[in-house]
Amino acid sequence: MTQKRFIAILIVMMAAIVPTWAQKQVSSKLMEATVYLRGAALTHTASATLKSGSQEVIIDGLSPNIEINSLKVKANGVLISATEFSQDYLTPREQAAQIKKLQDSLDLYQEQLKEVQNELAVHKQLLKLVTDGTQNNMSQKEGSVSIADINANMELYRTKAAELQKSIDKDNKKIEKLKETVNRLNSQINQDETEHLQLNGMLRLSVSVPENITTTFTITYFTNQAQWVPCYDINIPSMDKSITLQSKAKVKQLTGLDWNNVKLTLSNATPNRSSTAPVFSTWFLSFQRPQTVIDGVRLRSNSISYATTSEGAPASNAVSYKWTAPVTMDDYVEVEEQDIHVTYNIAVPYDIPGNGKEKLIDLKSYDIKADFKYYSVPKLSDETYLIATLSDYEKYNLLPGEATVTFNNTFVGRTRLRPNDTESQITLTLTTDPRISVKREKQKDFCNTKHVGNSTTVTQSYLITVKNNQTKSVKLTLKEQYPISNNKDIEVKDVTVTPKATYDKTDIGVVTWDVELQPGEVRTFTVTYSVKHPTDREIAW
């Protein structure tokens, strides 16, 4: 008989002798979270001191939103014979620190508001008494009120009424400001709170132990109520300095828990999907069956199956912080590239609120190769644009995501990185630069219209002049267009491009010159073409 079998038999025998009414309740602490693009695997621990025999252990502090099939519990020296997960609707949840602080402030301002409203009511009542008393005194029988009494009443009313009205105006201003503050606090609390925080995930375990023991339960499970989204900052200090691509993550969760000081891991794996690849079954033809139609909607049955898996977070590592110089997250993020996914192990613990607010986390930063040039299409715009072309970024195993672009400490705009696409470059429009001047004008001496028989031939010619007003050489891509005919009665002929274009896409009629301009250099480019068409028909230019 093996030792494990002997211990198991001993535990069962003791369970038959020792009463089973013993119950122990402990709170768990969230230690680790592996967040996927959709969902998260959470790891809790809970310590308990147990007496020998069979008993029930209740562990609270879990998320109320879990995939039951993914739940796993283990503890050394303990036989766990049954588990039951439920949501606790009765035990009040402790408020998050920031919400409690806001609620305390709200209570204080609401009390002040109530006091000022009471003062306002008193001042209004006193003003009414003064007004009514003065009117009563002034309305006595004719001859019974002397001139002196009238003057005294008027002076009393003028003094007291003015004081009371001034107090009423002050009260109204105070009430208005207090109401604004109360409304702002209520809005902030409503934003930070979530109904998920009103529930408590609770785990009941039937356990048996051979002797008194202090042990730690480790609970892992998967929840759909979390996600992270990759995003990036592309910082281009200047054309002569290296470009930095800072990878980031937007993490949010609605698990019903505030994640406090949690070891965080990010992964692009997809744990909550079926792992079975699709296969063909025999395709039998048959006649179409009548379909039930209700309110114009055809009804049919669908069969959908789901598979769930779970993945535990890696063990946490202690980190000793001793910063004597500026540091970045590069020192505390480890990128693990596996066969089919990428994992970011973050050594710095994080707080992620349970109200769905995004937490922006810095990950790795990379130096990206870039090529700069100017771009101009004078037919469409008088501006000359500075373009940056990024390349070689796909080697860093980046994930698709939005990127914010900054040039010369100025926000330029947003683009989207698509590392999985076939394009190996990203083109960014950074700014316009008037120092590269471009002018497009029609050459009237070369433009004419000729009529021969039933045909008309129109000749057009355009001159483009560019000048580099910078003190350094620059690269320029210049584009111009000539028309293309898709009508047999319209003929485009005698297209002349000077100087010869770097690229001439005759299928769309676009010519491109890639040139390098020296400081102060001026160059000219021309495009000339003729269009022949029937005289009795107009061309839509």
Coordinates of C-alpha atoms in Angstrom, one line a residue, residues 49-527:
T49 CA -6.1 27.2 10.2
L50 CA -8.0 24.0 10.2
K51 CA -8.7 21.3 12.9
S52 CA -8.5 17.7 12.1
G53 CA -11.5 16.0 10.5
S54 CA -14.1 16.9 8.0
Q55 CA -15.4 20.4 7.8
E56 CA -16.6 23.2 5.5
V57 CA -14.4 26.1 4.4
I58 CA -16.0 29.2 2.9
I59 CA -13.7 31.4 0.9
D60 CA -15.0 34.8 -0.1
G61 CA -13.6 37.8 -2.0
L62 CA -13.8 36.1 -5.4
S63 CA -15.2 37.6 -8.6
P64 CA -18.9 36.9 -9.0
N65 CA -18.4 36.6 -12.8
I66 CA -16.4 33.4 -13.5
E67 CA -16.4 30.5 -15.9
I68 CA -17.4 27.7 -13.6
N69 CA -15.7 25.0 -15.6
S70 CA -12.3 26.8 -15.2
L71 CA -12.4 26.9 -11.4
K72 CA -9.5 25.1 -9.7
V73 CA -8.6 24.9 -6.0
K74 CA -5.6 23.3 -4.3
A75 CA -4.0 23.3 -0.9
N76 CA -1.2 21.2 0.6
G77 CA -2.2 18.6 3.2
V78 CA -5.9 19.0 2.5
L79 CA -8.4 16.7 0.8
I80 CA -11.0 18.7 -1.1
S81 CA -13.9 16.4 -1.8
A82 CA -16.5 18.9 -3.1
T83 CA -16.7 22.5 -4.3
E84 CA -19.7 24.9 -4.7
F85 CA -19.5 28.4 -6.1
S86 CA -22.2 31.0 -5.5
Q87 CA -22.8 34.7 -5.4
D88 CA -23.3 36.4 -2.0
Y89 CA -26.0 39.0 -2.2
L90 CA -26.2 39.6 1.5
T91 CA -22.7 40.5 2.7
P92 CA -22.1 44.2 2.0
R93 CA -18.9 44.8 0.0
E94 CA -16.4 47.2 1.3
Q95 CA -16.2 50.4 -0.7
A96 CA -13.1 51.3 -2.6
A97 CA -10.9 53.9 -0.9
Q98 CA -11.5 56.6 -3.5
I99 CA -15.3 56.0 -3.6
K100 CA -15.4 56.1 0.2
K101 CA -13.5 59.4 0.2
L102 CA -15.9 60.8 -2.4
Q103 CA -18.9 59.6 -0.4
D104 CA -17.6 61.2 2.8
S105 CA -17.2 64.5 0.9
L106 CA -20.7 64.2 -0.6
D107 CA -22.2 63.6 2.9
L108 CA -20.5 66.7 4.2
Y109 CA -21.6 69.0 1.4
Q110 CA -25.2 67.6 1.5
E111 CA -25.3 68.5 5.3
Q112 CA -24.0 72.0 4.5
L113 CA -26.7 72.3 1.8
K114 CA -29.4 71.3 4.2
E115 CA -28.2 73.9 6.8
V116 CA -28.2 76.7 4.2
Q117 CA -31.6 75.7 2.9
N118 CA -33.0 75.9 6.5
E119 CA -31.4 79.3 6.9
L120 CA -33.0 80.4 3.7
A121 CA -36.4 79.3 4.9
V122 CA -36.0 81.2 8.1
H123 CA -34.9 84.4 6.4
K124 CA -37.9 84.2 3.9
Q125 CA -40.3 83.8 6.8
L126 CA -38.8 86.7 8.7
L127 CA -39.1 88.9 5.6
K128 CA -42.7 87.9 5.3
L129 CA -43.4 88.8 9.0
V130 CA -41.7 92.2 8.6
T131 CA -43.7 92.9 5.4
D132 CA -47.0 91.7 6.9
G133 CA -46.4 93.7 10.1
T134 CA -45.6 96.9 8.3
Q135 CA -48.7 96.6 6.0
N136 CA -50.9 95.9 9.1
N137 CA -49.6 99.0 10.9
M138 CA -50.1 101.2 7.8
S139 CA -53.6 100.0 7.2
Q140 CA -55.2 101.0 10.5
K141 CA -58.2 103.4 10.5
E142 CA -57.7 106.8 9.1
G143 CA -56.4 109.3 11.6
S144 CA -55.2 106.7 14.1
V145 CA -51.7 106.6 12.6
S146 CA -49.5 109.6 13.0
I147 CA -46.9 110.9 10.6
A148 CA -44.2 109.9 13.1
D149 CA -45.6 106.3 13.2
I150 CA -45.6 106.1 9.5
N151 CA -42.0 107.3 9.2
A152 CA -41.0 104.8 11.9
N153 CA -42.7 101.9 10.2
M154 CA -41.1 102.8 6.9
E155 CA -37.6 103.1 8.4
L156 CA -38.0 99.8 10.2
Y157 CA -39.2 98.1 7.0
R158 CA -36.4 99.6 4.9
T159 CA -33.7 98.5 7.4
K160 CA -34.9 95.0 8.2
A161 CA -36.2 94.1 4.8
A162 CA -33.0 95.1 3.2
E163 CA -30.9 93.0 5.6
L164 CA -33.2 90.0 5.2
Q165 CA -33.2 90.3 1.4
K166 CA -29.4 90.5 1.4
S167 CA -29.2 87.3 3.5
I168 CA -31.7 85.6 1.2
D169 CA -29.5 86.5 -1.9
K170 CA -26.4 85.1 -0.1
D171 CA -28.3 81.9 0.8
N172 CA -29.4 81.4 -2.8
K173 CA -25.8 81.8 -4.0
K174 CA -24.5 79.3 -1.4
I175 CA -27.2 76.8 -2.3
E176 CA -26.4 77.1 -6.0
K177 CA -22.7 76.5 -5.4
L178 CA -23.3 73.6 -3.0
K179 CA -25.7 72.0 -5.5
E180 CA -23.1 72.2 -8.2
T181 CA -20.6 70.5 -5.9
V182 CA -23.1 67.8 -4.9
N183 CA -23.9 67.1 -8.5
R184 CA -20.2 66.8 -9.5
L185 CA -19.6 64.4 -6.6
N186 CA -22.6 62.3 -7.5
S187 CA -21.5 62.2 -11.2
Q188 CA -18.0 61.1 -10.1
I189 CA -19.3 58.4 -7.7
N190 CA -21.7 57.1 -10.4
Q191 CA -18.8 56.9 -12.8
D192 CA -16.5 55.1 -10.4
E193 CA -19.1 52.7 -9.0
T194 CA -20.4 49.7 -10.8
E195 CA -23.2 47.3 -10.0
H196 CA -20.8 44.4 -10.2
L197 CA -19.2 45.6 -7.0
Q198 CA -22.3 44.9 -5.1
L199 CA -21.9 41.1 -5.4
N200 CA -19.3 38.8 -3.8
G201 CA -18.1 35.5 -5.3
M202 CA -18.0 32.9 -2.6
L203 CA -16.6 29.3 -2.7
R204 CA -17.7 26.5 -0.4
L205 CA -15.3 23.6 0.1
S206 CA -15.9 20.3 1.7
V207 CA -12.5 19.4 3.1
S208 CA -10.9 16.8 5.3
V209 CA -7.5 17.0 7.1
P210 CA -5.8 14.3 9.1
E211 CA -4.4 16.7 11.7
N212 CA -4.5 20.3 12.8
I213 CA -3.0 22.4 10.0
T214 CA -2.4 25.9 8.7
T215 CA -2.5 25.9 5.0
T216 CA -2.9 28.2 2.0
F217 CA -5.7 27.6 -0.6
T218 CA -4.8 28.7 -4.2
I219 CA -7.9 29.4 -6.3
T220 CA -7.6 30.0 -10.1
Y221 CA -10.4 30.7 -12.6
F222 CA -11.2 32.4 -15.9
T223 CA -13.5 35.4 -16.2
N224 CA -14.8 37.1 -19.4
Q225 CA -15.0 40.5 -17.6
A226 CA -11.6 41.8 -18.4
Q227 CA -9.6 42.8 -21.5
W228 CA -6.6 44.7 -22.8
V229 CA -6.0 46.5 -26.0
P230 CA -2.5 47.2 -27.5
C231 CA -1.7 50.8 -28.4
Y232 CA 1.4 52.8 -29.2
D233 CA 3.1 56.1 -29.0
I234 CA 5.3 57.0 -31.9
N235 CA 7.6 59.9 -30.9
I236 CA 9.7 61.6 -33.6
P237 CA 11.8 64.3 -31.9
S238 CA 13.2 65.6 -35.2
M239 CA 14.4 64.4 -38.6
D240 CA 18.0 63.8 -37.3
K241 CA 17.1 61.9 -34.1
S242 CA 16.0 58.3 -33.6
I243 CA 12.3 57.5 -33.5
T244 CA 10.9 55.7 -30.5
L245 CA 7.9 53.4 -30.6
Q246 CA 6.5 52.9 -27.1
S247 CA 4.2 50.0 -26.8
K248 CA 1.4 50.3 -24.3
A249 CA -1.7 48.5 -23.1
K250 CA -5.2 49.8 -22.2
V251 CA -6.4 47.4 -19.4
K252 CA -9.9 47.4 -18.0
Q253 CA -12.0 45.0 -16.0
L254 CA -15.5 44.6 -14.6
T255 CA -14.9 41.5 -12.5
G256 CA -16.6 42.9 -9.4
L257 CA -13.2 43.3 -7.7
D258 CA -10.7 46.1 -7.4
W259 CA -7.4 44.6 -8.4
N260 CA -5.0 46.1 -5.7
N261 CA -1.3 45.5 -5.9
V262 CA -1.7 42.7 -8.4
K263 CA 1.0 40.9 -10.4
L264 CA 0.0 41.5 -13.9
T265 CA 0.6 39.5 -17.1
L266 CA -0.7 40.4 -20.5
S267 CA -1.1 37.9 -23.3
N268 CA -2.6 37.8 -26.8
A269 CA -3.6 34.2 -26.4
T270 CA -7.3 33.3 -26.9
P271 CA -8.1 30.9 -24.1
N272 CA -11.9 30.9 -24.4
R273 CA -12.2 29.5 -27.9
S274 CA -12.7 26.0 -29.2
S275 CA -9.3 24.3 -30.0
T276 CA -10.9 22.0 -32.6
A277 CA -10.0 22.8 -36.2
P278 CA -13.0 22.6 -38.6
V279 CA -13.4 19.6 -40.8
F280 CA -15.7 18.7 -43.7
S281 CA -18.6 16.4 -43.3
T282 CA -20.5 14.9 -46.3
W283 CA -22.6 17.5 -48.1
F284 CA -26.0 16.0 -48.9
L285 CA -28.3 17.9 -51.2
S286 CA -32.0 18.0 -50.3
F287 CA -35.1 20.0 -51.1
Q288 CA -35.6 23.2 -49.1
R289 CA -37.9 22.9 -46.2
P290 CA -40.6 25.5 -45.5
Q291 CA -39.5 28.1 -43.0
T292 CA -41.7 29.7 -40.3
V293 CA -42.2 33.4 -40.9
I294 CA -43.2 35.7 -38.0
D295 CA -43.5 39.4 -38.6
G296 CA -41.4 39.1 -41.7
V297 CA -38.5 37.2 -40.0
R298 CA -37.6 33.7 -41.0
L299 CA -36.9 31.5 -38.0
R300 CA -34.4 28.6 -37.9
S301 CA -32.6 26.8 -35.2
N302 CA -28.9 27.2 -34.6
S303 CA -26.6 24.9 -32.6
I304 CA -23.6 26.6 -31.1
S305 CA -21.1 24.9 -28.8
Y306 CA -18.5 26.6 -26.6
A307 CA -15.3 25.3 -25.1
T308 CA -13.6 26.8 -22.1
T309 CA -10.0 26.6 -21.0
S310 CA -8.0 28.2 -18.3
E311 CA -4.5 29.3 -17.9
G312 CA -2.8 30.2 -14.6
A313 CA -0.7 33.3 -14.3
P314 CA 3.1 32.8 -13.9
A315 CA 4.5 32.9 -10.4
S316 CA 5.3 36.4 -9.1
N317 CA 8.9 37.5 -8.5
A318 CA 9.9 39.9 -5.8
V319 CA 11.3 43.2 -7.1
S320 CA 13.7 45.4 -5.1
Y321 CA 13.4 49.1 -6.1
K322 CA 16.4 51.3 -5.8
W323 CA 16.2 54.1 -8.3
T324 CA 19.2 56.4 -8.5
A325 CA 18.5 57.6 -12.1
P326 CA 15.5 57.9 -14.4
V327 CA 14.2 54.4 -15.4
T328 CA 11.6 53.1 -17.9
M329 CA 9.3 50.2 -17.9
D330 CA 11.7 48.4 -20.2
D331 CA 13.6 47.3 -17.1
Y332 CA 10.4 45.7 -15.6
V333 CA 8.7 44.1 -18.6
E334 CA 9.7 40.8 -20.0
V335 CA 8.4 39.8 -23.4
E336 CA 8.0 36.1 -23.9
E337 CA 7.5 35.0 -27.5
Q338 CA 5.9 31.6 -27.8
D339 CA 4.9 29.6 -30.8
I340 CA 1.5 31.2 -31.3
H341 CA 1.3 34.1 -28.9
V342 CA 3.2 36.8 -27.1
T343 CA 3.2 37.4 -23.3
Y344 CA 4.2 40.5 -21.4
N345 CA 5.3 39.7 -17.8
I346 CA 5.3 42.9 -15.7
A347 CA 7.3 42.9 -12.6
V348 CA 5.7 46.1 -11.2
P349 CA 2.4 45.4 -9.4
Y350 CA -0.7 47.4 -10.5
D351 CA -4.0 48.6 -9.2
I352 CA -6.8 48.1 -11.8
P353 CA -10.2 49.5 -10.7
G354 CA -13.2 47.2 -11.1
N355 CA -15.5 49.9 -12.6
G356 CA -14.3 49.5 -16.2
K357 CA -12.0 52.5 -16.3
E358 CA -9.0 52.0 -18.6
K359 CA -5.6 51.9 -17.0
L360 CA -2.8 52.8 -19.5
I361 CA 0.3 50.8 -18.9
D362 CA 3.7 51.3 -20.5
L363 CA 5.3 48.2 -21.9
K364 CA 8.4 47.9 -24.1
S365 CA 9.9 50.7 -26.2
Y366 CA 11.7 50.2 -29.5
D367 CA 13.9 52.2 -31.9
I368 CA 12.3 52.3 -35.3
K369 CA 14.1 52.9 -38.6
A370 CA 12.6 55.8 -40.6
D371 CA 13.1 57.6 -43.9
F372 CA 11.9 61.2 -44.3
K373 CA 10.9 63.0 -47.5
Y374 CA 8.7 65.7 -48.8
Y375 CA 5.5 65.1 -50.8
S376 CA 3.6 67.4 -53.0
V377 CA 0.6 67.1 -55.3
P378 CA 0.1 70.7 -56.5
K379 CA -3.0 69.9 -58.6
L380 CA -4.8 69.0 -55.4
S381 CA -3.0 71.1 -52.8
D382 CA -0.6 74.1 -52.5
E383 CA 1.0 72.6 -49.4
T384 CA 4.2 70.5 -49.3
Y385 CA 4.0 67.7 -46.7
L386 CA 6.7 66.1 -44.7
I387 CA 6.3 62.3 -44.7
A388 CA 8.0 59.7 -42.5
T389 CA 8.1 56.1 -43.6
L390 CA 8.7 53.6 -40.9
S391 CA 10.1 50.2 -41.6
D392 CA 11.3 47.0 -39.9
Y393 CA 8.8 47.4 -37.0
E394 CA 7.3 44.0 -37.8
K395 CA 10.4 42.2 -36.4
Y396 CA 9.3 43.1 -32.8
N397 CA 6.3 40.9 -32.8
L398 CA 3.9 43.8 -32.3
L399 CA 0.2 43.4 -32.2
P400 CA -2.3 45.4 -34.3
G401 CA -3.3 48.6 -32.5
E402 CA -3.8 52.4 -32.7
A403 CA -0.8 54.6 -32.6
T404 CA -0.5 58.3 -31.5
V405 CA 2.1 60.2 -33.5
T406 CA 4.1 63.1 -32.0
F407 CA 6.6 65.2 -34.0
N408 CA 8.7 67.9 -32.5
N409 CA 6.7 67.6 -29.3
T410 CA 3.5 68.4 -31.2
F411 CA 0.6 66.0 -31.6
V412 CA 0.3 65.1 -35.2
G413 CA -2.5 62.6 -35.3
R414 CA -3.3 58.9 -35.1
T415 CA -2.6 55.9 -37.3
R416 CA -3.0 52.2 -37.0
L417 CA -0.2 49.6 -36.9
R418 CA -1.0 46.5 -38.8
P419 CA 2.0 44.2 -38.3
N420 CA 0.1 41.2 -39.7
D421 CA -0.5 42.9 -43.1
T422 CA 1.7 42.4 -46.1
E423 CA 2.8 46.0 -46.1
S424 CA 6.2 46.3 -44.4
Q425 CA 6.1 50.1 -44.0
I426 CA 4.0 52.7 -42.3
T427 CA 3.7 56.2 -44.0
L428 CA 2.9 59.1 -41.6
T429 CA 2.1 62.6 -42.6
L430 CA 3.9 64.8 -40.0
T431 CA 3.4 68.4 -41.0
T432 CA 3.5 70.9 -43.9
D433 CA 6.6 72.9 -44.7
P434 CA 6.4 76.2 -46.6
R435 CA 10.2 76.2 -47.1
I436 CA 9.6 73.8 -49.9
S437 CA 7.7 76.0 -52.3
V438 CA 5.7 74.4 -55.2
K439 CA 3.8 76.3 -57.9
R440 CA 1.6 74.9 -60.6
E441 CA 0.5 77.0 -63.6
K442 CA -0.9 76.5 -67.0
Q443 CA 1.5 77.3 -69.9
K444 CA -0.8 79.4 -72.1
D445 CA 1.7 79.5 -75.0
F446 CA 1.4 75.7 -75.3
C447 CA -2.4 75.4 -74.8
N448 CA -4.7 75.6 -77.8
T449 CA -7.8 74.2 -79.4
K450 CA -8.0 73.0 -83.0
H451 CA -11.0 72.1 -85.1
V452 CA -10.6 69.7 -88.0
G453 CA -13.8 68.4 -89.6
N454 CA -16.1 67.0 -87.0
S455 CA -13.2 66.6 -84.4
T456 CA -11.8 69.0 -81.9
T457 CA -8.3 68.6 -80.3
V458 CA -7.6 70.4 -77.1
T459 CA -3.9 70.7 -75.9
Q460 CA -3.1 71.4 -72.3
S461 CA 0.3 72.0 -70.7
Y462 CA 1.2 72.6 -67.0
L463 CA 4.5 73.9 -65.6
I464 CA 5.4 73.0 -62.0
T465 CA 8.2 74.9 -60.3
V466 CA 9.7 73.8 -57.0
K467 CA 12.3 75.5 -54.8
N468 CA 14.2 74.3 -51.8
N469 CA 14.5 77.2 -49.4
Q470 CA 16.2 75.2 -46.7
T471 CA 19.9 75.2 -45.9
K472 CA 20.1 71.5 -46.4
S473 CA 19.3 69.1 -49.2
V474 CA 15.9 67.4 -49.1
K475 CA 14.1 64.5 -50.9
L476 CA 10.9 65.3 -52.7
T477 CA 8.2 63.2 -54.2
L478 CA 6.2 65.2 -56.8
K479 CA 3.1 63.9 -58.5
E480 CA 1.0 65.2 -61.5
Q481 CA -1.8 63.7 -63.5
Y482 CA -3.0 63.5 -67.1
P483 CA -6.4 62.2 -68.2
I484 CA -7.3 58.7 -69.2
S485 CA -10.2 57.9 -71.6
N486 CA -12.6 55.0 -71.2
N487 CA -14.8 56.2 -74.1
K488 CA -14.0 55.2 -77.7
D489 CA -14.9 58.7 -78.9
I490 CA -12.4 60.4 -76.6
E491 CA -8.7 60.0 -77.5
V492 CA -5.9 61.1 -75.2
K493 CA -2.6 61.4 -77.2
D494 CA 0.8 63.1 -77.2
V495 CA 1.4 62.9 -73.5
T496 CA 4.8 64.5 -72.9
V497 CA 6.5 64.4 -69.4
T498 CA 9.6 66.5 -68.8
P499 CA 11.9 65.5 -67.3
K500 CA 11.3 61.8 -67.5
A501 CA 9.2 60.6 -64.6
T502 CA 10.5 58.1 -62.0
Y503 CA 7.2 56.3 -62.3
D504 CA 4.5 56.7 -65.0
K505 CA 1.3 54.7 -64.2
T506 CA -0.4 54.8 -67.6
D507 CA -3.4 52.9 -66.3
I508 CA -4.4 55.7 -64.0
G509 CA -2.5 58.6 -65.6
V510 CA -0.3 59.5 -62.6
V511 CA 3.4 60.5 -63.0
T512 CA 5.8 60.6 -60.1
W513 CA 9.2 62.3 -59.8
D514 CA 11.5 61.3 -56.9
V515 CA 14.2 64.0 -56.7
E516 CA 16.8 65.4 -54.3
L517 CA 16.9 69.2 -54.1
Q518 CA 20.1 71.0 -53.0
P519 CA 19.8 74.1 -50.8
G520 CA 18.3 76.9 -52.8
E521 CA 17.9 74.7 -55.9
V522 CA 15.0 75.4 -58.3
R523 CA 13.6 72.8 -60.7
T524 CA 10.8 72.8 -63.3
F525 CA 8.6 69.9 -64.4
T526 CA 6.0 69.9 -67.3
V527 CA 3.2 67.7 -68.4

